[in-house]
PDB file of C-alpha atoms and ligand atoms in Angstrom:
ATOM      1  CA  CYS A 474    -118.730  28.777  37.110  1.00 44.00           C
ATOM      2  CA  ALA A 475    -115.669  31.039  37.290  1.00 46.00           C
ATOM      3  CA  LEU A 476    -114.343  29.253  40.351  1.00 49.00           C
ATOM      4  CA  VAL A 477    -112.873  26.182  38.754  1.00 48.00           C
ATOM      5  CA  GLY A 478    -110.874  24.354  41.387  1.00 46.00           C
ATOM      6  CA  VAL A 479    -112.759  25.539  44.444  1.00 47.00           C
ATOM      7  CA  SER A 480    -115.092  22.563  44.070  1.00 43.00           C
ATOM      8  CA  THR A 481    -112.220  20.286  45.084  1.00 47.00           C
ATOM      9  CA  THR A 482    -112.060  21.940  48.528  1.00 48.00           C
ATOM     10  CA  ALA A 483    -114.526  22.006  51.383  1.00 56.00           C
ATOM     11  CA  MET A 484    -114.879  25.792  51.086  1.00 59.00           C
ATOM     12  CA  ALA A 485    -118.340  26.464  49.659  1.00 56.00           C
ATOM     13  CA  GLY A 486    -117.466  29.530  47.622  1.00 71.00           C
ATOM     14  CA  PRO A 487    -114.916  32.294  47.336  1.00 92.00           C
ATOM     15  CA  ILE A 488    -112.548  32.353  50.299  1.00 96.00           C
ATOM     16  CA  LEU A 489    -113.073  36.040  51.012  1.00 96.00           C
ATOM     17  CA  ASP A 490    -116.866  35.495  51.147  1.00 96.00           C
ATOM     18  CA  ASP A 491    -116.426  32.695  53.662  1.00 96.00           C
ATOM     19  CA  ILE A 492    -114.178  34.939  55.776  1.00 98.00           C
ATOM     20  CA  VAL A 493    -116.717  37.757  55.772  1.00 97.00           C
ATOM     21  CA  GLU A 494    -119.723  35.489  56.383  1.00 97.00           C
ATOM     22  CA  SER A 495    -118.056  33.641  59.256  1.00 97.00           C
ATOM     23  CA  GLY A 496    -116.468  36.813  60.630  1.00 98.00           C
ATOM     24  CA  GLU A 497    -113.239  34.850  61.018  1.00 98.00           C
ATOM     25  CA  LEU A 498    -109.893  34.587  59.307  1.00 98.00           C
ATOM     26  CA  ARG A 499    -108.749  31.082  60.210  1.00 98.00           C
ATOM     27  CA  VAL A 500    -105.006  30.777  59.809  1.00 98.00           C
ATOM     28  CA  CYS A 501    -103.033  27.532  59.792  1.00 98.00           C
ATOM     29  CA  PHE A 502     -99.522  27.467  61.244  1.00 98.00           C
ATOM     30  CA  ASP A 503     -97.296  25.086  63.187  1.00 98.00           C
ATOM     31  CA  ALA A 504     -96.089  26.555  66.461  1.00 98.00           C
ATOM     32  CA  GLY A 505     -92.505  26.047  67.596  1.00 98.00           C
ATOM     33  CA  TYR A 506     -90.923  27.551  64.498  1.00 98.00           C
ATOM     34  CA  MET A 507     -89.016  30.509  65.931  1.00 98.00           C
ATOM     35  CA  PRO A 508     -89.418  33.454  65.452  1.00 98.00           C
ATOM     36  CA  PHE A 509     -92.403  32.980  63.141  1.00 98.00           C
ATOM     37  CA  GLU A 510     -94.810  31.167  65.457  1.00 98.00           C
ATOM     38  CA  MET A 511     -94.369  30.121  69.061  1.00 98.00           C
ATOM     39  CA  LYS A 512     -96.631  29.290  71.978  1.00 98.00           C
ATOM     40  CA  SER A 513     -95.912  31.625  74.872  1.00 97.00           C
ATOM     41  CA  LYS A 514     -95.870  30.498  78.514  1.00 95.00           C
ATOM     42  CA  ASN A 515     -99.435  31.718  78.996  1.00 96.00           C
ATOM     43  CA  GLY A 516    -100.590  29.685  75.980  1.00 95.00           C
ATOM     44  CA  ALA A 517    -100.923  32.557  73.495  1.00 97.00           C
ATOM     45  CA  TYR A 518     -99.509  32.236  69.997  1.00 98.00           C
ATOM     46  CA  ILE A 519     -96.879  34.835  69.194  1.00 98.00           C
ATOM     47  CA  GLY A 520     -94.370  35.580  66.454  1.00 98.00           C
ATOM     48  CA  PHE A 521     -93.752  37.231  63.104  1.00 98.00           C
ATOM     49  CA  ASP A 522     -96.404  35.221  61.229  1.00 98.00           C
ATOM     50  CA  ILE A 523     -98.916  35.685  64.033  1.00 98.00           C
ATOM     51  CA  ASP A 524     -98.514  39.476  64.025  1.00 98.00           C
ATOM     52  CA  LEU A 525     -98.902  39.630  60.244  1.00 98.00           C
ATOM     53  CA  GLY A 526    -101.939  37.322  60.385  1.00 98.00           C
ATOM     54  CA  LYS A 527    -103.603  39.431  63.061  1.00 98.00           C
ATOM     55  CA  LEU A 528    -103.028  42.520  60.967  1.00 98.00           C
ATOM     56  CA  MET A 529    -104.628  40.875  57.919  1.00 98.00           C
ATOM     57  CA  ALA A 530    -107.678  39.949  59.978  1.00 98.00           C
ATOM     58  CA  ARG A 531    -107.939  43.475  61.368  1.00 98.00           C
ATOM     59  CA  GLN A 532    -107.812  44.955  57.873  1.00 98.00           C
ATOM     60  CA  MET A 533    -110.486  42.484  56.724  1.00 98.00           C
ATOM     61  CA  GLY A 534    -112.607  43.511  59.696  1.00 98.00           C
ATOM     62  CA  VAL A 535    -112.832  39.974  61.072  1.00 98.00           C
ATOM     63  CA  LYS A 536    -111.543  37.966  64.031  1.00 98.00           C
ATOM     64  CA  TYR A 537    -108.147  36.285  63.808  1.00 98.00           C
ATOM     65  CA  VAL A 538    -108.524  32.580  64.614  1.00 98.00           C
ATOM     66  CA  PRO A 539    -105.290  30.595  65.080  1.00 98.00           C
ATOM     67  CA  VAL A 540    -105.320  26.993  63.818  1.00 98.00           C
ATOM     68  CA  ASN A 541    -102.209  25.270  65.164  1.00 98.00           C
ATOM     69  CA  THR A 542    -101.558  22.250  62.948  1.00 97.00           C
ATOM     70  CA  ALA A 543     -98.820  19.604  62.734  1.00 97.00           C
ATOM     71  CA  TRP A 544     -96.549  20.535  59.819  1.00 97.00           C
ATOM     72  CA  ASP A 545     -96.922  17.220  58.066  1.00 94.00           C
ATOM     73  CA  GLY A 546    -100.687  17.683  57.676  1.00 96.00           C
ATOM     74  CA  ILE A 547    -100.823  21.404  57.093  1.00 98.00           C
ATOM     75  CA  ILE A 548    -101.631  21.364  53.349  1.00 98.00           C
ATOM     76  CA  PRO A 549    -104.420  18.750  53.749  1.00 98.00           C
ATOM     77  CA  THR A 550    -105.811  20.873  56.601  1.00 98.00           C
ATOM     78  CA  LEU A 551    -105.969  23.873  54.265  1.00 98.00           C
ATOM     79  CA  LEU A 552    -107.436  21.867  51.406  1.00 97.00           C
ATOM     80  CA  THR A 553    -110.241  20.462  53.543  1.00 96.00           C
ATOM     81  CA  GLY A 554    -111.251  24.002  54.464  1.00 95.00           C
ATOM     82  CA  LYS A 555    -110.301  23.964  58.146  1.00 97.00           C
ATOM     83  CA  CYS A 556    -108.343  27.171  57.598  1.00 98.00           C
ATOM     84  CA  HIS A 557    -108.491  29.909  54.973  1.00 98.00           C
ATOM     85  CA  MET A 558    -104.749  30.172  54.521  1.00 98.00           C
ATOM     86  CA  ILE A 559    -101.400  28.843  55.671  1.00 98.00           C
ATOM     87  CA  ASN A 560     -99.164  31.473  57.238  1.00 98.00           C
ATOM     88  CA  ALA A 561     -96.363  29.303  58.562  1.00 98.00           C
ATOM     89  CA  GLY A 562     -93.045  30.174  56.979  1.00 98.00           C
ATOM     90  CA  MET A 563     -93.842  27.862  54.099  1.00 99.00           C
ATOM     91  CA  THR A 564     -91.224  27.714  51.377  1.00 99.00           C
ATOM     92  CA  ILE A 565     -92.647  28.290  47.923  1.00 98.00           C
ATOM     93  CA  ASN A 566     -91.567  25.384  45.767  1.00 98.00           C
ATOM     94  CA  ALA A 567     -92.777  23.635  42.627  1.00 98.00           C
ATOM     95  CA  GLN A 568     -93.920  20.479  44.409  1.00 97.00           C
ATOM     96  CA  ARG A 569     -96.204  22.400  46.788  1.00 98.00           C
ATOM     97  CA  ASN A 570     -97.254  24.830  44.083  1.00 98.00           C
ATOM     98  CA  MET A 571     -98.888  21.917  42.259  1.00 98.00           C
ATOM     99  CA  ARG A 572    -101.318  21.682  45.217  1.00 98.00           C
ATOM    100  CA  VAL A 573    -101.721  25.249  46.521  1.00 98.00           C
ATOM    101  CA  ASN A 574    -101.380  28.835  45.345  1.00 98.00           C
ATOM    102  CA  PHE A 575     -98.780  31.085  46.930  1.00 98.00           C
ATOM    103  CA  SER A 576     -98.723  34.820  47.551  1.00 98.00           C
ATOM    104  CA  ASP A 577     -95.631  36.775  46.638  1.00 98.00           C
ATOM    105  CA  PRO A 578     -92.781  35.980  49.053  1.00 98.00           C
ATOM    106  CA  TYR A 579     -92.964  37.847  52.360  1.00 98.00           C
ATOM    107  CA  ILE A 580     -89.390  36.943  53.301  1.00 98.00           C
ATOM    108  CA  VAL A 581     -86.512  34.958  51.799  1.00 98.00           C
ATOM    109  CA  ILE A 582     -84.502  32.523  53.909  1.00 98.00           C
ATOM    110  CA  GLY A 583     -82.359  29.432  53.344  1.00 98.00           C
ATOM    111  CA  GLN A 584     -81.236  26.252  55.050  1.00 98.00           C
ATOM    112  CA  SER A 585     -78.370  26.485  57.515  1.00 98.00           C
ATOM    113  CA  ILE A 586     -76.717  23.985  59.843  1.00 98.00           C
ATOM    114  CA  LEU A 587     -76.624  23.541  63.591  1.00 98.00           C
ATOM    115  CA  LEU A 588     -73.638  21.422  64.484  1.00 98.00           C
ATOM    116  CA  ASN A 589     -72.730  19.467  67.555  1.00 98.00           C
ATOM    117  CA  PRO A 590     -69.715  21.364  69.019  1.00 98.00           C
ATOM    118  CA  LYS A 591     -67.470  18.289  68.751  1.00 98.00           C
ATOM    119  CA  LEU A 592     -67.472  18.821  64.951  1.00 98.00           C
ATOM    120  CA  LYS A 593     -66.458  22.457  65.100  1.00 97.00           C
ATOM    121  CA  GLY A 594     -63.653  23.017  62.577  1.00 96.00           C
ATOM    122  CA  GLU A 595     -64.082  19.540  61.068  1.00 97.00           C
ATOM    123  CA  VAL A 596     -67.383  20.406  59.361  1.00 98.00           C
ATOM    124  CA  THR A 597     -67.555  23.869  57.863  1.00 98.00           C
ATOM    125  CA  SER A 598     -70.370  23.500  55.306  1.00 97.00           C
ATOM    126  CA  TYR A 599     -73.140  21.124  54.234  1.00 98.00           C
ATOM    127  CA  ARG A 600     -70.673  19.553  51.780  1.00 98.00           C
ATOM    128  CA  ASP A 601     -68.510  18.242  54.628  1.00 98.00           C
ATOM    129  CA  LEU A 602     -71.574  16.517  56.098  1.00 98.00           C
ATOM    130  CA  ASN A 603     -72.138  14.472  52.953  1.00 98.00           C
ATOM    131  CA  ASN A 604     -70.554  11.368  54.431  1.00 98.00           C
ATOM    132  CA  SER A 605     -72.061   8.174  55.839  1.00 98.00           C
ATOM    133  CA  LYS A 606     -70.216   8.711  59.137  1.00 98.00           C
ATOM    134  CA  TYR A 607     -72.499  11.654  59.947  1.00 98.00           C
ATOM    135  CA  THR A 608     -76.116  11.667  61.119  1.00 98.00           C
ATOM    136  CA  ILE A 609     -78.410  14.550  60.251  1.00 98.00           C
ATOM    137  CA  ALA A 610     -81.583  15.465  62.117  1.00 98.00           C
ATOM    138  CA  THR A 611     -84.406  17.203  60.209  1.00 98.00           C
ATOM    139  CA  LYS A 612     -88.085  17.913  60.540  1.00 98.00           C
ATOM    140  CA  LEU A 613     -90.653  15.764  58.722  1.00 98.00           C
ATOM    141  CA  GLY A 614     -92.043  17.232  55.513  1.00 98.00           C
ATOM    142  CA  THR A 615     -89.865  20.337  55.502  1.00 98.00           C
ATOM    143  CA  THR A 616     -87.493  21.747  52.950  1.00 98.00           C
ATOM    144  CA  GLY A 617     -84.781  20.831  55.477  1.00 98.00           C
ATOM    145  CA  GLU A 618     -85.660  17.197  54.879  1.00 98.00           C
ATOM    146  CA  GLN A 619     -85.796  17.745  51.111  1.00 98.00           C
ATOM    147  CA  ALA A 620     -82.439  19.583  51.012  1.00 98.00           C
ATOM    148  CA  SER A 621     -80.814  16.875  53.138  1.00 98.00           C
ATOM    149  CA  LYS A 622     -82.024  14.129  50.803  1.00 98.00           C
ATOM    150  CA  ARG A 623     -80.965  16.078  47.739  1.00 98.00           C
ATOM    151  CA  MET A 624     -77.679  17.650  48.792  1.00 98.00           C
ATOM    152  CA  ILE A 625     -76.385  15.578  51.726  1.00 98.00           C
ATOM    153  CA  SER A 626     -77.584  12.186  50.551  1.00 98.00           C
ATOM    154  CA  SER A 627     -74.652  10.145  51.862  1.00 98.00           C
ATOM    155  CA  ALA A 628     -75.284  11.083  55.501  1.00 98.00           C
ATOM    156  CA  LYS A 629     -77.687   9.131  57.692  1.00 98.00           C
ATOM    157  CA  MET A 630     -80.904  10.953  58.424  1.00 98.00           C
ATOM    158  CA  ASN A 631     -83.264  10.972  61.392  1.00 98.00           C
ATOM    159  CA  VAL A 632     -86.558  12.729  60.811  1.00 98.00           C
ATOM    160  CA  PHE A 633     -88.531  14.291  63.690  1.00 98.00           C
ATOM    161  CA  GLU A 634     -92.069  15.616  64.023  1.00 97.00           C
ATOM    162  CA  THR A 635     -90.946  18.820  65.711  1.00 97.00           C
ATOM    163  CA  GLN A 636     -87.988  21.122  65.202  1.00 98.00           C
ATOM    164  CA  ALA A 637     -87.416  21.197  68.960  1.00 97.00           C
ATOM    165  CA  ASP A 638     -86.847  17.431  69.067  1.00 98.00           C
ATOM    166  CA  ALA A 639     -84.592  17.541  66.000  1.00 98.00           C
ATOM    167  CA  ALA A 640     -82.463  20.348  67.472  1.00 98.00           C
ATOM    168  CA  LEU A 641     -82.244  18.576  70.826  1.00 98.00           C
ATOM    169  CA  GLU A 642     -80.716  15.533  69.100  1.00 98.00           C
ATOM    170  CA  VAL A 643     -77.834  17.735  68.013  1.00 98.00           C
ATOM    171  CA  ALA A 644     -77.455  19.457  71.376  1.00 98.00           C
ATOM    172  CA  ASN A 645     -77.300  16.113  73.194  1.00 97.00           C
ATOM    173  CA  GLY A 646     -74.956  14.561  70.613  1.00 97.00           C
ATOM    174  CA  LYS A 647     -77.281  11.875  69.230  1.00 98.00           C
ATOM    175  CA  ALA A 648     -77.125  13.571  65.836  1.00 98.00           C
ATOM    176  CA  ASP A 649     -74.234  15.513  64.327  1.00 98.00           C
ATOM    177  CA  ALA A 650     -76.192  18.265  62.619  1.00 98.00           C
ATOM    178  CA  LEU A 651     -79.618  19.821  62.145  1.00 98.00           C
ATOM    179  CA  VAL A 652     -80.556  21.058  58.685  1.00 98.00           C
ATOM    180  CA  TYR A 653     -83.287  23.656  59.034  1.00 98.00           C
ATOM    181  CA  ASP A 654     -84.372  27.205  58.260  1.00 98.00           C
ATOM    182  CA  MET A 655     -81.679  29.729  59.141  1.00 98.00           C
ATOM    183  CA  PRO A 656     -83.785  32.044  61.374  1.00 98.00           C
ATOM    184  CA  PHE A 657     -84.802  29.147  63.623  1.00 98.00           C
ATOM    185  CA  ASN A 658     -81.220  27.923  63.847  1.00 98.00           C
ATOM    186  CA  ALA A 659     -79.903  31.389  64.715  1.00 98.00           C
ATOM    187  CA  ILE A 660     -82.295  31.736  67.643  1.00 98.00           C
ATOM    188  CA  TYR A 661     -81.745  28.174  68.842  1.00 98.00           C
ATOM    189  CA  ALA A 662     -77.975  28.719  68.796  1.00 98.00           C
ATOM    190  CA  ALA A 663     -78.321  31.960  70.762  1.00 98.00           C
ATOM    191  CA  GLN A 664     -80.520  30.220  73.350  1.00 97.00           C
ATOM    192  CA  ASN A 665     -78.248  27.169  73.597  1.00 98.00           C
ATOM    193  CA  ALA A 666     -74.791  28.698  73.523  1.00 96.00           C
ATOM    194  CA  GLY A 667     -72.071  26.060  73.930  1.00 97.00           C
ATOM    195  CA  LYS A 668     -74.418  23.191  73.057  1.00 98.00           C
ATOM    196  CA  VAL A 669     -74.552  23.825  69.309  1.00 98.00           C
ATOM    197  CA  VAL A 670     -72.511  25.694  66.684  1.00 98.00           C
ATOM    198  CA  HIS A 671     -74.357  27.563  63.938  1.00 98.00           C
ATOM    199  CA  LEU A 672     -72.989  27.421  60.379  1.00 98.00           C
ATOM    200  CA  GLU A 673     -75.101  30.381  59.411  1.00 96.00           C
ATOM    201  CA  GLN A 674     -74.355  30.680  55.696  1.00 96.00           C
ATOM    202  CA  PRO A 675     -77.628  29.615  53.991  1.00 98.00           C
ATOM    203  CA  PHE A 676     -77.065  27.030  51.255  1.00 98.00           C
ATOM    204  CA  THR A 677     -80.533  27.050  49.652  1.00 98.00           C
ATOM    205  CA  TYR A 678     -82.699  29.873  48.291  1.00 98.00           C
ATOM    206  CA  GLU A 679     -86.160  29.774  49.847  1.00 98.00           C
ATOM    207  CA  PRO A 680     -88.848  32.423  49.402  1.00 98.00           C
ATOM    208  CA  LEU A 681     -91.593  31.972  52.016  1.00 99.00           C
ATOM    209  CA  GLY A 682     -95.187  32.659  51.015  1.00 98.00           C
ATOM    210  CA  TRP A 683     -98.772  32.450  52.227  1.00 98.00           C
ATOM    211  CA  ALA A 684    -100.601  29.478  50.781  1.00 98.00           C
ATOM    212  CA  VAL A 685    -104.259  29.351  49.775  1.00 98.00           C
ATOM    213  CA  ALA A 686    -106.434  26.868  47.926  1.00 96.00           C
ATOM    214  CA  GLN A 687    -106.061  26.837  44.167  1.00 96.00           C
ATOM    215  CA  GLY A 688    -108.688  28.458  41.975  1.00 93.00           C
ATOM    216  CA  ASP A 689    -109.379  31.612  43.996  1.00 89.00           C
ATOM    217  CA  MET A 690    -107.549  34.647  42.693  1.00 93.00           C
ATOM    218  CA  ASP A 691    -109.437  37.082  44.939  1.00 95.00           C
ATOM    219  CA  MET A 692    -107.823  35.909  48.178  1.00 96.00           C
ATOM    220  CA  LEU A 693    -104.396  35.948  46.517  1.00 96.00           C
ATOM    221  CA  ASN A 694    -105.003  39.450  45.238  1.00 97.00           C
ATOM    222  CA  PHE A 695    -105.891  40.563  48.779  1.00 98.00           C
ATOM    223  CA  LEU A 696    -102.730  38.995  50.213  1.00 98.00           C
ATOM    224  CA  ASN A 697    -100.389  40.453  47.615  1.00 98.00           C
ATOM    225  CA  ASN A 698    -101.817  43.942  48.003  1.00 98.00           C
ATOM    226  CA  PHE A 699    -101.721  43.623  51.806  1.00 98.00           C
ATOM    227  CA  LEU A 700     -98.050  42.678  51.534  1.00 98.00           C
ATOM    228  CA  ARG A 701     -97.202  45.591  49.241  1.00 98.00           C
ATOM    229  CA  GLN A 702     -98.931  48.030  51.589  1.00 98.00           C
ATOM    230  CA  VAL A 703     -97.264  46.861  54.814  1.00 98.00           C
ATOM    231  CA  LYS A 704     -93.879  46.731  53.076  1.00 98.00           C
ATOM    232  CA  GLY A 705     -94.319  50.246  51.754  1.00 98.00           C
ATOM    233  CA  ASP A 706     -95.683  51.975  54.824  1.00 98.00           C
ATOM    234  CA  GLY A 707     -93.156  50.725  57.367  1.00 98.00           C
ATOM    235  CA  THR A 708     -95.456  48.286  59.175  1.00 98.00           C
ATOM    236  CA  TYR A 709     -93.603  45.248  57.879  1.00 98.00           C
ATOM    237  CA  ASP A 710     -90.238  46.637  59.022  1.00 98.00           C
ATOM    238  CA  ARG A 711     -91.576  47.395  62.487  1.00 98.00           C
ATOM    239  CA  ILE A 712     -92.913  43.830  62.907  1.00 98.00           C
ATOM    240  CA  TYR A 713     -89.746  42.374  61.347  1.00 98.00           C
ATOM    241  CA  ASP A 714     -87.504  44.279  63.746  1.00 98.00           C
ATOM    242  CA  LYS A 715     -89.598  43.144  66.706  1.00 98.00           C
ATOM    243  CA  TRP A 716     -88.963  39.454  65.943  1.00 98.00           C
ATOM    244  CA  PHE A 717     -85.663  39.369  64.078  1.00 97.00           C
ATOM    245  CA  LYS A 718     -83.601  42.045  65.815  1.00 93.00           C
ATOM    246  CA  SER A 719     -83.638  41.383  69.520  1.00 70.00           C
TER     247      SER A 719
HETATM  248  N1  LIG R 903     -89.596  26.680  55.412  1.00 76.25           N
HETATM  249  C1  LIG R 903     -89.638  25.274  55.718  1.00 76.25           C
HETATM  250  C2  LIG R 903     -90.598  24.565  54.803  1.00 76.25           C
HETATM  251  O1  LIG R 903     -91.358  25.198  54.136  1.00 76.25           O
HETATM  252  C3  LIG R 903     -89.980  25.001  57.161  1.00 76.25           C
HETATM  253  C4  LIG R 903     -91.202  25.684  57.658  1.00 76.25           C
HETATM  254  C5  LIG R 903     -91.645  25.170  59.001  1.00 76.25           C
HETATM  255  N2  LIG R 903     -92.725  25.960  59.499  1.00 76.25           N
HETATM  256  C6  LIG R 903     -93.344  25.734  60.647  1.00 76.25           C
HETATM  257  N3  LIG R 903     -94.298  26.525  60.973  1.00 76.25           N
HETATM  258  N4  LIG R 903     -93.016  24.757  61.440  1.00 76.25           N
HETATM  259  O2  LIG R 903     -90.608  23.364  54.744  1.00 76.25           O
END
């Protein structure tokens, strides 16, 4: 069998075959991560990832099916076959790459810091936070948590299930700083002017990719060629501008 590795997942055969047979592209994400995936007031999922996912489904000729999943369980959800791919602003890193395959990066971001305004001027980079007198808020299972443990290890850390709760800790002064993906922090700071200060210089290098189960090169090949096409023909820029330049 050429599909070594697929047997470890719940997907019966090649991912693309399952998509075609079911007539659905099921996409895992974790809503609340601005501007990539949010739940709108009327309950619809919107954002950069959602628009790209819908476009993939349209090009495959199948229905786009959103699978909103808690971040902490998103890789297990993929690996048990509940979705065909993760499109959720996932940072490509070695640890995760041991469990899933990644497409080429569709955007590169980094960690930045949202600061409680009382620390404005006193803390000017992540290095200043590396002190036991400070408390950092981060989101469970994210590269924000990993970067905090690795680079700001002297600070206290409170880990939250959602980025909204983690950011709120900083806004209400229970934590000194949020360490999280720069695009989220930029939007949160714009929406909460006066309540947080954004140190917007990213201090990690994080390519974000689409994750699929290991052992299936066909789905990866589709994703990488999809990405090259939308980047080349202007579609990517149009969707990017819609979510990142407003
Ligand atoms: N890029 C970060 C990571 O990979 C955070 C992504 C969070 N995404 C989300 N949909 N909530 O850990």
